[in-house]
Tab-separated table of C-alpha atoms and ligand atoms in Angstrom:
chain	number	residue	atom	x	y	z
K	1	MET	CA	63.394	131.787	241.082
K	2	ILE	CA	61.714	132.743	244.257
K	3	ASP	CA	63.830	133.890	247.125
K	4	ASP	CA	62.582	135.674	250.185
K	5	MET	CA	60.583	138.126	248.196
K	6	ARG	CA	61.664	138.193	244.525
K	7	ILE	CA	59.342	136.431	242.089
K	8	GLN	CA	59.848	135.755	238.388
K	9	PRO	CA	56.954	135.009	236.054
K	10	ALA	CA	56.035	131.342	235.620
K	11	ARG	CA	55.136	129.525	232.401
K	12	ARG	CA	52.800	127.073	234.100
K	13	LEU	CA	52.218	125.110	237.321
K	14	ARG	CA	52.221	121.322	237.398
K	15	GLY	CA	52.134	118.867	240.255
K	16	ARG	CA	50.210	117.003	242.898
K	17	PHE	CA	50.409	117.830	246.581
K	18	ALA	CA	48.489	117.998	249.857
K	19	LEU	CA	48.161	121.065	252.063
K	20	PRO	CA	48.557	121.586	255.790
K	21	GLY	CA	45.372	121.429	257.839
K	22	ASP	CA	42.703	124.100	257.623
K	23	LYS	CA	43.378	127.029	259.942
K	24	SER	CA	39.765	127.651	260.991
K	25	ILE	CA	39.109	123.975	261.714
K	26	SER	CA	42.403	123.546	263.608
K	27	HIS	CA	41.673	126.432	266.017
K	28	ARG	CA	38.281	124.996	266.851
K	29	ALA	CA	39.482	121.412	267.240
K	30	ALA	CA	42.185	122.525	269.689
K	31	MET	CA	39.834	124.680	271.755
K	32	MET	CA	37.121	122.065	271.989
K	33	ALA	CA	39.626	119.312	272.773
K	34	ALA	CA	40.973	121.454	275.636
K	35	LEU	CA	37.451	122.016	276.974
K	36	SER	CA	36.676	118.292	276.861
K	37	GLY	CA	37.476	115.957	279.696
K	38	GLY	CA	39.921	113.628	277.913
K	39	ARG	CA	42.606	113.136	275.264
K	40	SER	CA	42.064	114.035	271.605
K	41	ARG	CA	44.561	113.486	268.815
K	42	ILE	CA	44.240	116.132	266.087
K	43	LYS	CA	46.008	114.951	262.933
K	44	ASN	CA	47.166	117.304	260.143
K	45	TYR	CA	46.886	120.239	262.549
K	46	ALA	CA	47.564	123.530	260.738
K	47	THR	CA	51.215	124.556	260.598
K	48	SER	CA	50.102	128.184	260.778
K	49	GLU	CA	51.529	130.505	263.435
K	50	ASP	CA	47.982	131.578	264.322
K	51	CYS	CA	47.063	128.010	265.247
K	52	ALA	CA	50.252	127.665	267.313
K	53	ARG	CA	49.062	130.739	269.269
K	54	THR	CA	45.813	128.960	270.078
K	55	LEU	CA	47.790	125.980	271.411
K	56	SER	CA	50.032	128.164	273.559
K	57	CYS	CA	47.019	130.004	275.035
K	58	LEU	CA	45.376	126.658	275.853
K	59	SER	CA	48.482	125.326	277.569
K	60	GLN	CA	48.799	128.551	279.591
K	61	LEU	CA	45.263	127.768	280.795
K	62	GLY	CA	46.230	124.275	281.976
K	63	ALA	CA	45.432	121.974	279.028
K	64	VAL	CA	48.272	119.608	278.152
K	65	VAL	CA	49.365	120.047	274.547
K	66	GLU	CA	51.911	117.731	272.926
K	67	ARG	CA	52.964	118.328	269.343
K	68	ASP	CA	54.371	115.487	267.301
K	69	GLY	CA	54.987	116.548	263.707
K	70	ALA	CA	51.642	117.191	262.068
K	71	SER	CA	49.703	115.722	265.025
K	72	VAL	CA	48.702	117.432	268.218
K	73	LEU	CA	47.645	115.512	271.292
K	74	VAL	CA	45.489	117.632	273.587
K	75	THR	CA	44.580	116.466	277.064
K	76	GLY	CA	41.555	118.504	278.034
K	77	VAL	CA	40.773	119.574	281.546
K	78	GLY	CA	37.030	120.083	281.124
K	79	GLU	CA	35.425	123.501	280.796
K	80	ARG	CA	35.514	123.765	284.611
K	81	GLY	CA	39.137	122.704	284.859
K	82	LEU	CA	40.920	125.633	283.221
K	83	SER	CA	43.163	127.641	285.520
K	84	ALA	CA	44.056	131.326	285.705
K	85	PRO	CA	47.024	132.128	283.443
K	86	ALA	CA	50.056	133.672	285.119
K	87	GLU	CA	50.727	135.955	282.125
K	88	PRO	CA	48.596	137.680	279.476
K	89	LEU	CA	47.551	135.331	276.661
K	90	ASP	CA	49.330	136.480	273.494
K	91	CYS	CA	47.233	135.750	270.399
K	92	GLY	CA	49.857	137.163	268.022
K	93	ASN	CA	48.207	138.091	264.712
K	94	SER	CA	45.217	135.790	265.203
K	95	GLY	CA	41.703	137.248	265.196
K	96	SER	CA	40.189	133.769	265.482
K	97	THR	CA	42.224	133.029	268.615
K	98	ILE	CA	41.372	136.244	270.442
K	99	ARG	CA	37.677	136.318	269.553
K	100	MET	CA	36.939	132.650	270.203
K	101	MET	CA	39.094	132.472	273.355
K	102	ALA	CA	37.187	135.496	274.684
K	103	GLY	CA	34.064	133.290	274.639
K	104	VAL	CA	35.840	130.505	276.528
K	105	LEU	CA	37.289	132.905	279.129
K	106	ALA	CA	33.984	134.718	279.695
K	107	GLY	CA	32.705	131.569	281.403
K	108	GLN	CA	35.644	131.163	283.814
K	109	GLU	CA	35.725	132.246	287.439
K	110	PHE	CA	39.089	133.971	287.035
K	111	ALA	CA	40.504	137.078	285.420
K	112	SER	CA	42.598	136.846	282.262
K	113	THR	CA	44.029	139.156	279.619
K	114	LEU	CA	44.024	138.546	275.865
K	115	THR	CA	46.396	140.542	273.713
K	116	GLY	CA	48.262	140.362	270.410
K	117	ASP	CA	50.548	142.097	267.939
K	118	ASP	CA	50.124	145.680	266.649
K	119	SER	CA	47.772	144.554	263.870
K	120	LEU	CA	45.525	142.552	266.219
K	121	ARG	CA	45.460	145.355	268.798
K	122	ALA	CA	44.104	147.671	266.086
K	123	ARG	CA	41.173	145.405	265.152
K	124	PRO	CA	37.583	145.820	266.391
K	125	MET	CA	36.654	143.771	269.472
K	126	ARG	CA	33.353	145.384	270.511
K	127	ARG	CA	31.656	142.763	268.396
K	128	VAL	CA	32.605	140.155	271.031
K	129	ILE	CA	32.697	142.434	274.078
K	130	GLU	CA	29.049	143.441	273.723
K	131	PRO	CA	27.473	139.947	273.642
K	132	LEU	CA	29.811	138.583	276.325
K	133	GLU	CA	28.923	141.473	278.658
K	134	LEU	CA	25.230	140.750	278.050
K	135	MET	CA	26.020	137.209	279.198
K	136	GLY	CA	27.474	138.588	282.452
K	137	ALA	CA	31.229	138.780	281.848
K	138	ARG	CA	33.057	142.041	282.610
K	139	ILE	CA	35.526	143.100	279.945
K	140	SER	CA	37.752	146.130	279.835
K	141	SER	CA	39.448	147.144	276.597
K	142	GLN	CA	41.314	150.023	274.977
K	143	ALA	CA	38.318	151.779	273.402
K	144	GLY	CA	37.010	148.508	271.960
K	145	ARG	CA	40.422	147.070	271.077
K	146	ALA	CA	42.781	144.571	272.708
K	147	PRO	CA	44.237	144.057	275.264
K	148	LEU	CA	40.979	142.627	276.648
K	149	GLU	CA	40.862	142.089	280.390
K	150	ILE	CA	38.156	139.543	281.044
K	151	MET	CA	36.549	138.869	284.400
K	152	GLY	CA	34.485	135.794	283.760
K	153	ARG	CA	31.309	134.641	285.416
K	154	ARG	CA	29.874	131.195	286.024
K	155	PRO	CA	27.300	130.320	285.042
K	156	LEU	CA	26.893	132.827	282.217
K	157	LEU	CA	23.456	134.144	281.380
K	158	PRO	CA	21.936	132.691	278.226
K	159	VAL	CA	21.164	135.276	275.520
K	160	THR	CA	19.561	135.563	272.140
K	161	TYR	CA	21.896	137.838	270.229
K	162	GLU	CA	21.671	139.229	266.729
K	163	MET	CA	25.118	139.915	265.330
K	164	PRO	CA	25.647	143.381	263.845
K	165	VAL	CA	28.165	141.946	261.330
K	166	ALA	CA	28.147	138.532	259.673
K	167	SER	CA	31.166	136.991	261.425
K	168	ALA	CA	31.961	133.336	262.094
K	169	GLN	CA	34.388	134.388	264.818
K	170	VAL	CA	31.656	136.266	266.692
K	171	LYS	CA	29.136	133.454	266.214
K	172	SER	CA	31.705	130.949	267.506
K	173	CYS	CA	32.628	133.122	270.478
K	174	ILE	CA	28.995	133.292	271.617
K	175	LEU	CA	28.329	129.567	271.056
K	176	LEU	CA	31.452	128.637	273.061
K	177	ALA	CA	30.328	130.956	275.876
K	178	GLY	CA	26.889	129.344	275.589
K	179	LEU	CA	28.409	126.018	276.705
K	180	MET	CA	28.979	127.678	280.079
K	181	ALA	CA	25.612	129.428	280.337
K	182	GLU	CA	22.587	128.033	282.082
K	183	GLY	CA	19.912	127.626	279.438
K	184	ARG	CA	19.627	128.216	275.720
K	185	THR	CA	21.963	130.647	273.966
K	186	SER	CA	21.033	131.653	270.412
K	187	VAL	CA	22.910	133.621	267.776
K	188	ILE	CA	21.018	135.248	264.932
K	189	GLU	CA	22.997	135.784	261.737
K	190	ARG	CA	21.958	138.038	258.884
K	191	GLY	CA	23.884	138.649	255.716
K	192	GLY	CA	25.641	135.282	255.926
K	193	PRO	CA	25.928	132.394	255.869
K	194	THR	CA	29.342	132.497	257.496
K	195	ARG	CA	31.542	129.410	257.851
K	196	ASP	CA	29.902	126.762	260.033
K	197	HIS	CA	32.927	124.881	261.411
K	198	THR	CA	31.988	125.586	265.037
K	199	GLU	CA	28.532	124.094	264.634
K	200	ARG	CA	29.991	120.985	262.972
K	201	MET	CA	32.818	120.696	265.503
K	202	LEU	CA	30.529	121.041	268.548
K	203	GLY	CA	28.485	118.147	267.133
K	204	TRP	CA	31.674	116.073	266.708
K	205	PHE	CA	32.578	116.705	270.364
K	206	GLY	CA	29.092	115.646	271.480
K	207	VAL	CA	27.118	118.898	271.800
K	208	PRO	CA	24.524	119.404	269.076
K	209	VAL	CA	23.858	122.895	267.732
K	210	GLU	CA	20.313	123.523	266.602
K	211	THR	CA	20.322	125.456	263.343
K	212	THR	CA	17.387	127.109	261.631
K	213	ARG	CA	17.934	128.586	258.179
K	214	TYR	CA	15.472	130.763	256.383
K	215	ARG	CA	16.870	130.053	252.951
K	216	ASN	CA	14.300	132.027	251.027
K	217	ASP	CA	14.947	135.214	252.908
K	218	PRO	CA	16.940	137.520	250.633
K	219	GLY	CA	18.967	138.688	253.650
K	220	SER	CA	19.754	135.043	254.584
K	221	VAL	CA	18.784	134.778	258.265
K	222	SER	CA	19.905	131.849	260.406
K	223	THR	CA	19.689	131.025	264.103
K	224	PHE	CA	22.165	128.804	265.980
K	225	SER	CA	21.434	127.567	269.503
K	226	VAL	CA	23.207	125.568	272.207
K	227	GLU	CA	21.889	124.370	275.567
K	228	GLY	CA	24.204	124.972	278.486
K	229	PRO	CA	25.807	123.912	280.644
K	230	ALA	CA	27.277	121.330	278.284
K	231	GLN	CA	30.289	119.054	278.559
K	232	LEU	CA	32.331	118.216	275.452
K	233	LEU	CA	33.626	114.678	274.912
K	234	ALA	CA	37.213	114.134	273.733
K	235	ARG	CA	37.523	112.764	270.201
K	236	ASP	CA	40.231	112.238	267.574
K	237	GLY	CA	40.124	113.515	264.008
K	238	THR	CA	42.112	114.538	260.937
K	239	VAL	CA	41.904	118.139	259.725
K	240	PRO	CA	41.383	118.480	255.942
K	241	GLY	CA	43.699	120.693	253.862
K	242	ASP	CA	43.001	124.421	253.863
K	243	ILE	CA	40.914	125.487	250.854
K	244	SER	CA	41.839	129.122	251.530
K	245	SER	CA	45.489	128.166	250.898
K	246	ALA	CA	44.563	126.024	247.860
K	247	VAL	CA	42.963	128.957	246.044
K	248	PHE	CA	46.252	130.776	245.462
K	249	PHE	CA	47.595	127.805	243.493
K	250	MET	CA	44.264	127.374	241.734
K	251	ALA	CA	44.227	130.996	240.575
K	252	ALA	CA	47.757	130.892	239.163
K	253	ALA	CA	47.068	127.544	237.465
K	254	ALA	CA	43.789	128.791	235.968
K	255	ILE	CA	45.553	131.806	234.432
K	256	LEU	CA	48.667	130.018	233.121
K	257	PRO	CA	47.789	127.816	230.106
K	258	GLY	CA	49.013	124.236	230.202
K	259	SER	CA	48.949	124.114	233.989
K	260	GLU	CA	47.673	121.003	235.696
K	261	LEU	CA	47.494	120.799	239.473
K	262	GLU	CA	46.005	118.238	241.790
K	263	ILE	CA	45.563	119.210	245.420
K	264	THR	CA	44.556	116.269	247.565
K	265	GLY	CA	42.462	116.095	250.748
K	266	VAL	CA	41.119	119.658	250.661
K	267	GLY	CA	38.259	120.720	252.957
K	268	LEU	CA	35.075	121.197	250.906
K	269	ASN	CA	32.714	122.584	253.522
K	270	PRO	CA	30.022	124.363	251.450
K	271	THR	CA	30.389	127.566	253.511
K	272	ARG	CA	34.042	127.710	252.362
K	273	ALA	CA	33.863	126.070	248.936
K	274	ARG	CA	31.790	128.762	247.229
K	275	VAL	CA	35.071	129.960	245.788
K	276	LEU	CA	35.119	126.829	243.594
K	277	GLU	CA	31.775	127.844	242.086
K	278	THR	CA	33.111	131.360	241.584
K	279	PHE	CA	36.137	129.984	239.720
K	280	ARG	CA	33.869	127.859	237.537
K	281	ALA	CA	31.486	130.755	236.914
K	282	LEU	CA	34.485	132.749	235.664
K	283	GLY	CA	35.307	129.979	233.195
K	284	ALA	CA	38.109	128.183	235.067
K	285	ASP	CA	38.354	124.401	234.824
K	286	VAL	CA	38.200	123.306	238.463
K	287	ARG	CA	37.007	119.810	239.340
K	288	VAL	CA	36.420	117.891	242.514
K	289	THR	CA	37.832	114.413	241.969
K	290	ASP	CA	37.588	111.697	244.585
K	291	ALA	CA	35.468	113.545	247.152
K	292	THR	CA	34.739	111.707	250.424
K	293	SER	CA	31.607	110.923	248.381
K	294	ASN	CA	28.571	112.722	247.022
K	295	GLU	CA	30.524	115.652	245.514
K	296	GLY	CA	32.269	116.140	248.823
K	297	LEU	CA	29.161	116.931	250.773
K	298	ASP	CA	29.264	113.889	253.037
K	299	GLU	CA	30.927	114.451	256.322
K	300	GLY	CA	34.282	113.104	257.397
K	301	ASP	CA	36.232	113.830	260.573
K	302	PHE	CA	35.022	116.854	262.535
K	303	ASN	CA	31.852	116.500	260.406
K	304	GLU	CA	33.713	118.176	257.544
K	305	PRO	CA	33.593	117.039	253.896
K	306	SER	CA	36.801	116.883	251.864
K	307	GLY	CA	38.110	115.759	248.486
K	308	ASP	CA	40.774	116.183	245.834
K	309	LEU	CA	40.821	119.187	243.521
K	310	LYS	CA	42.088	119.305	239.970
K	311	VAL	CA	42.724	122.529	238.081
K	312	ILE	CA	43.503	122.631	234.377
K	313	GLY	CA	44.990	125.873	233.092
K	314	LEU	CA	42.971	127.068	230.129
K	315	GLY	CA	44.692	130.453	230.154
K	316	ALA	CA	43.506	133.976	230.873
K	317	GLY	CA	41.745	134.138	227.486
K	318	SER	CA	39.221	131.557	228.691
K	319	LEU	CA	38.194	133.586	231.744
K	320	SER	CA	34.741	134.893	230.980
K	321	PRO	CA	32.237	137.149	232.724
K	322	LEU	CA	30.103	135.866	235.585
K	323	GLU	CA	26.741	134.965	234.180
K	324	ASP	CA	24.561	136.628	236.764
K	325	GLY	CA	23.608	139.515	234.527
K	326	ARG	CA	25.121	141.976	236.988
K	327	SER	CA	28.372	142.842	235.272
K	328	ASN	CA	30.853	140.648	237.102
K	329	LEU	CA	29.716	141.641	240.565
K	330	LEU	CA	30.497	139.786	243.795
K	331	SER	CA	28.325	141.243	246.566
K	332	GLY	CA	25.653	140.585	249.188
K	333	ALA	CA	25.425	137.271	251.036
K	334	LEU	CA	28.183	135.777	248.864
K	335	ILE	CA	30.805	138.053	250.420
K	336	ALA	CA	30.853	136.301	253.819
K	337	GLN	CA	31.508	132.992	252.053
K	338	LEU	CA	34.388	134.398	249.998
K	339	ILE	CA	35.789	136.791	252.590
K	340	ASP	CA	39.339	135.395	252.775
K	341	GLU	CA	39.543	134.811	249.019
K	342	LEU	CA	38.600	138.328	247.889
K	343	PRO	CA	42.140	139.758	247.501
K	344	MET	CA	43.030	136.746	245.333
K	345	LEU	CA	39.779	137.011	243.359
K	346	ALA	CA	40.611	140.674	242.679
K	347	VAL	CA	43.907	139.512	241.132
K	348	LEU	CA	42.047	136.894	239.074
K	349	GLY	CA	39.587	139.609	238.047
K	350	THR	CA	42.341	141.543	236.261
K	351	GLN	CA	42.490	138.653	233.770
K	352	VAL	CA	38.725	138.192	233.292
K	353	GLU	CA	36.854	139.610	230.320
K	354	GLY	CA	34.979	142.599	231.728
K	355	GLY	CA	36.979	142.629	234.981
K	356	LEU	CA	35.468	142.108	238.424
K	357	THR	CA	33.682	144.257	240.995
K	358	ILE	CA	33.538	143.473	244.722
K	359	ARG	CA	31.025	145.358	246.929
K	360	ASP	CA	29.507	144.942	250.432
K	361	ALA	CA	32.971	143.927	251.631
K	362	SER	CA	33.894	146.713	254.082
K	363	GLU	CA	34.921	143.954	256.555
K	364	LEU	CA	38.065	143.656	254.418
K	365	ARG	CA	39.176	146.984	255.869
K	366	VAL	CA	39.446	145.503	259.377
K	367	LYS	CA	41.311	142.288	258.593
K	368	GLU	CA	45.025	141.776	259.357
K	369	THR	CA	45.499	144.933	257.303
K	370	ASP	CA	43.110	147.077	255.248
K	371	ARG	CA	42.874	144.535	252.441
K	372	ILE	CA	40.965	146.857	250.095
K	373	SER	CA	43.613	149.553	250.246
K	374	ALA	CA	46.486	147.008	250.040
K	375	THR	CA	44.986	145.211	247.022
K	376	VAL	CA	44.248	148.471	245.214
K	377	ALA	CA	47.796	149.764	245.784
K	378	ASN	CA	49.508	146.545	244.673
K	379	LEU	CA	47.390	146.048	241.553
K	380	ARG	CA	47.843	149.691	240.535
K	381	ALA	CA	51.597	149.295	240.956
K	382	MET	CA	51.375	146.424	238.445
K	383	GLY	CA	49.578	148.585	235.913
K	384	ALA	CA	45.997	147.475	236.555
K	385	GLU	CA	43.115	149.884	236.326
K	386	VAL	CA	41.425	149.775	239.730
K	387	GLU	CA	38.666	151.782	241.336
K	388	GLU	CA	38.454	151.845	245.130
K	389	TYR	CA	35.157	151.977	247.045
K	390	GLU	CA	34.577	152.225	250.766
K	391	ASP	CA	33.145	148.678	250.631
K	392	GLY	CA	35.144	147.120	247.828
K	393	LEU	CA	36.897	147.677	244.526
K	394	ALA	CA	36.527	147.224	240.795
K	395	VAL	CA	39.300	145.975	238.517
K	396	ALA	CA	39.345	146.252	234.755
K	397	GLY	CA	39.861	142.931	232.979
K	398	GLN	CA	42.236	141.454	230.419
K	399	THR	CA	45.177	143.407	231.807
K	400	ARG	CA	48.806	142.458	231.225
K	401	LEU	CA	50.218	142.954	234.690
K	402	ARG	CA	53.830	144.072	234.928
K	403	GLY	CA	56.282	143.136	237.633
K	404	ALA	CA	56.568	145.728	240.390
K	405	ARG	CA	57.597	146.328	243.946
K	406	LEU	CA	54.658	145.225	246.105
K	407	ASP	CA	53.948	145.572	249.794
K	408	ALA	CA	52.373	142.706	251.765
K	409	ARG	CA	51.721	145.137	254.651
K	410	GLY	CA	52.420	142.289	257.041
K	411	ASP	CA	49.321	140.407	255.831
K	412	HIS	CA	49.656	136.755	254.798
K	413	ARG	CA	46.811	136.742	252.287
K	414	ILE	CA	47.995	139.974	250.640
K	415	ALA	CA	51.453	138.393	250.325
K	416	MET	CA	50.086	135.234	248.681
K	417	ALA	CA	47.667	137.105	246.375
K	418	SER	CA	50.570	139.354	245.327
K	419	ALA	CA	52.692	136.276	244.618
K	420	VAL	CA	49.978	134.967	242.257
K	421	ALA	CA	49.889	138.341	240.480
K	422	ALA	CA	53.691	138.278	240.205
K	423	LEU	CA	53.702	134.782	238.653
K	424	VAL	CA	51.362	135.841	235.851
K	425	ALA	CA	52.977	139.274	235.263
K	426	ASP	CA	55.717	140.342	232.846
K	427	GLY	CA	59.079	140.827	234.564
K	428	GLU	CA	60.266	140.421	238.115
K	429	SER	CA	58.321	141.488	241.198
K	430	GLU	CA	59.479	142.008	244.701
K	431	ILE	CA	57.107	141.585	247.634
K	432	GLU	CA	58.143	143.333	250.776
K	433	GLY	CA	57.941	141.175	253.887
K	434	ALA	CA	56.320	138.238	252.063
K	435	GLN	CA	58.231	135.272	253.456
K	436	GLU	CA	57.849	136.465	256.999
K	437	CYS	CA	54.128	137.056	256.970
K	438	VAL	CA	52.918	133.967	255.067
K	439	GLY	CA	53.745	132.013	258.234
K	440	VAL	CA	50.548	133.308	259.824
K	441	SER	CA	48.532	130.814	257.783
K	442	PHE	CA	50.917	128.863	255.512
K	443	PRO	CA	54.667	128.897	256.303
K	444	GLU	CA	55.432	126.422	253.465
K	445	PHE	CA	53.718	128.557	250.807
K	446	PHE	CA	56.790	129.638	248.822
K	447	ARG	CA	58.431	126.209	249.068
K	448	VAL	CA	55.316	124.431	247.742
K	449	LEU	CA	54.895	127.075	245.045
K	450	GLU	CA	58.497	126.648	243.903
K	451	SER	CA	57.975	122.877	243.651
K	452	VAL	CA	55.133	123.209	241.126
K	453	ILE	CA	56.423	126.073	238.960
K	454	GLU	CA	57.646	125.366	235.421
K	455	ARG	CA	59.454	128.175	233.630
V	501	S3P	C1	37.330	132.999	260.513
V	501	S3P	C2	36.328	133.869	260.176
V	501	S3P	C3	36.517	135.013	259.282
V	501	S3P	C4	37.780	134.864	258.454
V	501	S3P	C5	38.953	134.452	259.279
V	501	S3P	C6	38.696	133.126	259.960
V	501	S3P	C7	37.029	131.883	261.412
V	501	S3P	O1	36.628	136.187	260.062
V	501	S3P	O2	38.065	136.060	257.769
V	501	S3P	O3	40.104	134.320	258.455
V	501	S3P	O4	37.860	130.953	261.543
V	501	S3P	O5	35.959	131.902	262.025
V	501	S3P	P1	35.318	137.017	260.556
V	501	S3P	O6	34.604	136.192	261.555
V	501	S3P	O7	35.884	138.276	261.157
V	501	S3P	O8	34.529	137.272	259.318
C-alpha cells in the first residue's frame, strides 16, 4: 500500500491510462495565449502546481484566465496590453515560469518583480539576466538569484546571443523577448538540442521561428531567430500527456516482469522522446502504438506529435548494456534531451547489466534540488554501489535494492524516481515529503500508481 510516503514493493504494473498535459507545453501555451489578442482554449492543461503559477502570474498582469476542469480559457490582452502587477509575481518552485516570464516582462514599459520559493531563489538567473540586459532591460537581482526586479524597455534591442548553457528555458526567454524587439533576435545553442516547444508553439500562434541546424557538427550547433515586433494570434489546442511523467511508470513496468502498461496520448516531440530510444537501447520493450501517424512525428495541436505508449515488462534480467561501445555511458549532446529523466534513468541503471554512467550533467546540480547528490544518497541508502562525479554519477548494475528511508529533498522528480526504486526493492521504503512535492509536476502521481500496481 502506498500512503503519504510509505511504499511496498510491487509484483507488476498493469493498466491503461492517460496523463495530465505536458508541463513544458502548458506553460508556453498559457503565456502565448496571454500575449495574443484574443481567446484561446487550452485543453488538458497540466494539473501541475508550476503551471498554475504561470496562470496566476498572467492574471496578475491583466490576462483573463478561467479554469474549467482540465481546460483553461485565456483571454489575451496583446503583448502591449499587459499591465503593471500590484504585487510581486510568485513563481513558486517553477524555473520555467520565472525564466520565461522574465523574457515577457523585459519588453514591458513597467517595473515588475519575479520571485519564488526557497529552492527557486537559490537557482541561477544570470543566464537570463545577461541576455535581457543586452536587449535593453534593467534587472536587479540578489547576486544573480531571484527576486528579479525588472524594468522593461520597449522596443527591446534585437540581439544575437550564444547561450553559455544548453537551456530551453533560456532559449525561450530570449525568443519571447524577441517578439518585443525591433528587428531579428537570434539564439545560438551549442551542446543541445534542447526541447523545441517554444519554436513549435510560436508557429502555432502565428509567428514563425527560423531554425538552422548544423547536424553534422559534433557539438550540435543550432540558431533560432524571430522577427520583432510580432503579434501572436489566439488559437485553441489540446496539450498531449507529459512524457516526463510517463517515464516513471515505464521504468517500473520495464523492471517488473509480467507488467503491461498502455499510456495513451503522450507527447512524442523528438527533443523529449529520446528517453524512449534510451529505454529500448537498454533492452526494454517500449512501443509507440497508434501515433498521430508516421511514428508520432507528424504534428498535432501546438505543432506537437503524440501517440500511445505500450510497455511490456521483461524483467530486470533482460536489461542489457547500451550498445554504443562506451560502457553504458550517457553523455554529451544526449544529456540536454534526457535532462529531466536522468534521476529515473540512474534508478533503472541499477538493474542494467554493467550499470550506467551519466556525465556532462552538472546542470542537474542546479535543478529544484541538487539532483546528483540526492540520487546518489537515495540509491546508496538502498544498497546500490554509486560513484559521484561533479558532472554526474555511475551506478553498478544488477543490484537488488532494499527498502530504505529516502529523502525527496522537496524535489518532485527525486520523489517519483525514489518511488520507482521503492517499488522494485525488497521491503518497505519511506520517502520523506513525497506526496507534497510531486504536486509540482504531477499531483495525481501516487493515485495513478496505486491504480496500476498488482501485488
Ligand atoms: C524546461 C527546460 C529544462 C527542464 C525543465 C523544463 C522547459 O530546464 O529541466 O524541467 O520547459 O523549457 P533548463 O532550460 O534549465 O535545461
